[in-house]
Amino acid sequence: MKHFRSVDEAGPDAIRRLLDLADHMAEVNRRPNPKVPALRGKTVCNVFFEDSTRTRLSFETAAKRLSADIMNFAVSSSSVNKGESLRDTIETIAAMGVDAFVIRHKSSGVPWQVSDWTRASVINAGDGWHAHPTQALLDCYTIRTALNRTNSFDGLKIAIVGDIKHSRVARSDISAFTMLGADVTLVAPRTLLPPETTVPVETNLDDIIEDLDVIYLLRMQQERMTESLVPSLREYTTRFGLTPERARRLPEHALIMHPGPMNRGVEMAVDPSELPGSVITQQVTNGIAVRMAVLFDLLGSGSNLEENE
Ligand code: NCD
């Protein structure tokens, strides 16, 4: 694989290979010194044109644990503010010797454009509403470990709840979960659904909650109120939020997931730290292992994971 830009482009074999590789990386991360020399001499550059806490830090940590050098391009203090184009910016950074770009941008498709301008590998860390493939990988890996699964999600019932229409996380998760065999249902007000969906839609969360193995909540973005796509946050919580009553109706083994950042009191109307099924912090931890897997798969040919520092 040269790039990791979307789940669909990578395909099921690569997704399974990366999940298996993430298991090795998780083992590295449990060592007292969680670092291997696998990517020594390689340079990874984070280019984030949109805000991020966990994704950017997670890629940075992943690169460091594989002994790669990491550059962080800070858009807010760069020549982008002087009007430099995306292409010139990428070509300038590439000229310094970069093996992989990790890119986040508000426009869909930017990772594909960037790969036309550089010989480096390109990893999509979120493009517009389109895709966020490493989030999907970490979500699959979290489900697989928490429910003691292999790479087959056959029979698993997963509901993705919230603003599906504007969510790159939802789009990538739908692809990855169904690729592994899960039954995915989307739960949202009609105004927050895309015009076409490949999986069933449900508008009443209470009709399905008792049958779920995984409930995946999306961030309810404040902007959606000003656009009048939902009447009020309170009403949203009443119909689609995870309230204490709904949490009690979930099966005992069911997982509660969220990509972060969460809006407490809106989609998450309970304290997730009090829910035994919440794997939200595991999602963050697993993000490092899956991003190590992606970086190693793209850049690590010829090196091995076993030798120590
Ligand atoms: C998401 C994103 O930015 O796509 N966050 C993340 O990467 N964990 C989801 C969101 O912003 O709601």
PDB file of N, CA and C and ligand atoms in Angstrom, residues 50-51 54-55 104 132 135 168-169 219 221 259-261, ligand 1:
ATOM      1  N   GLU A  50      -7.176  21.855  10.037  1.00  0.00           N
ATOM      2  CA  GLU A  50      -8.353  21.977  10.906  1.00  0.00           C
ATOM      3  C   GLU A  50      -7.916  21.605  12.301  1.00  0.00           C
ATOM      4  N   ASP A  51      -8.693  22.043  13.289  1.00  0.00           N
ATOM      5  CA  ASP A  51      -8.339  21.770  14.682  1.00  0.00           C
ATOM      6  C   ASP A  51      -8.345  20.275  14.972  1.00  0.00           C
ATOM      7  N   ARG A  54      -6.842  14.836  19.523  1.00  0.00           N
ATOM      8  CA  ARG A  54      -6.394  13.435  19.624  1.00  0.00           C
ATOM      9  C   ARG A  54      -5.749  12.905  18.353  1.00  0.00           C
ATOM     10  N   THR A  55      -6.298  13.254  17.202  1.00  0.00           N
ATOM     11  CA  THR A  55      -5.753  12.656  15.980  1.00  0.00           C
ATOM     12  C   THR A  55      -4.295  13.098  15.761  1.00  0.00           C
ATOM     13  N   ARG A 104      -5.005  16.718   7.330  1.00  0.00           N
ATOM     14  CA  ARG A 104      -6.424  16.993   7.646  1.00  0.00           C
ATOM     15  C   ARG A 104      -6.795  18.313   6.990  1.00  0.00           C
ATOM     16  N   HIS A 132     -12.416   9.522   7.262  1.00  0.00           N
ATOM     17  CA  HIS A 132     -11.478   9.601   8.398  1.00  0.00           C
ATOM     18  C   HIS A 132     -11.067   8.149   8.687  1.00  0.00           C
ATOM     19  N   GLN A 135      -9.696   6.708  12.030  1.00  0.00           N
ATOM     20  CA  GLN A 135     -10.714   6.636  13.090  1.00  0.00           C
ATOM     21  C   GLN A 135     -11.495   5.328  12.938  1.00  0.00           C
ATOM     22  N   ARG A 168     -17.587  12.642   8.673  1.00  0.00           N
ATOM     23  CA  ARG A 168     -16.618  11.771   7.980  1.00  0.00           C
ATOM     24  C   ARG A 168     -16.365  10.505   8.796  1.00  0.00           C
ATOM     25  N   VAL A 169     -16.510  10.614  10.126  1.00  0.00           N
ATOM     26  CA  VAL A 169     -16.328   9.429  10.969  1.00  0.00           C
ATOM     27  C   VAL A 169     -17.411   8.403  10.625  1.00  0.00           C
ATOM     28  N   ARG A 219     -20.714  13.477  17.614  1.00  0.00           N
ATOM     29  CA  ARG A 219     -20.793  14.819  18.193  1.00  0.00           C
ATOM     30  C   ARG A 219     -21.910  15.612  17.532  1.00  0.00           C
ATOM     31  N   GLN A 221     -22.966  18.883  16.509  1.00  0.00           N
ATOM     32  CA  GLN A 221     -22.267  20.157  16.329  1.00  0.00           C
ATOM     33  C   GLN A 221     -23.204  21.346  16.516  1.00  0.00           C
ATOM     34  N   PRO A 259     -16.264   9.273  19.025  1.00  0.00           N
ATOM     35  CA  PRO A 259     -14.928   9.605  18.506  1.00  0.00           C
ATOM     36  C   PRO A 259     -14.253  10.757  19.253  1.00  0.00           C
ATOM     37  N   GLY A 260     -15.047  11.522  20.051  1.00  0.00           N
ATOM     38  CA  GLY A 260     -14.524  12.734  20.659  1.00  0.00           C
ATOM     39  C   GLY A 260     -14.388  13.807  19.581  1.00  0.00           C
ATOM     40  N   PRO A 261     -14.415  15.067  19.923  1.00  0.00           N
ATOM     41  CA  PRO A 261     -14.768  15.604  21.241  1.00  0.00           C
ATOM     42  C   PRO A 261     -16.265  15.459  21.531  1.00  0.00           C
TER      43      PRO A 261
HETATM   44  C1  NCD B   1     -13.722  13.746  14.711  1.00  0.00           C
HETATM   45  C2  NCD B   1     -13.249  14.513  13.509  1.00  0.00           C
HETATM   46  O1  NCD B   1     -12.572  15.523  13.620  1.00  0.00           O
HETATM   47  O2  NCD B   1     -13.565  14.049  12.434  1.00  0.00           O
HETATM   48  N1  NCD B   1     -12.864  13.778  15.797  1.00  0.00           N
HETATM   49  C3  NCD B   1     -11.790  12.930  15.789  1.00  0.00           C
HETATM   50  O3  NCD B   1     -10.990  12.896  14.888  1.00  0.00           O
HETATM   51  N2  NCD B   1     -11.685  12.092  16.831  1.00  0.00           N
HETATM   52  C4  NCD B   1     -15.141  13.888  15.022  1.00  0.00           C
HETATM   53  C5  NCD B   1     -15.717  15.233  15.342  1.00  0.00           C
HETATM   54  O4  NCD B   1     -15.078  16.270  15.226  1.00  0.00           O
HETATM   55  O5  NCD B   1     -16.884  15.249  15.733  1.00  0.00           O
END
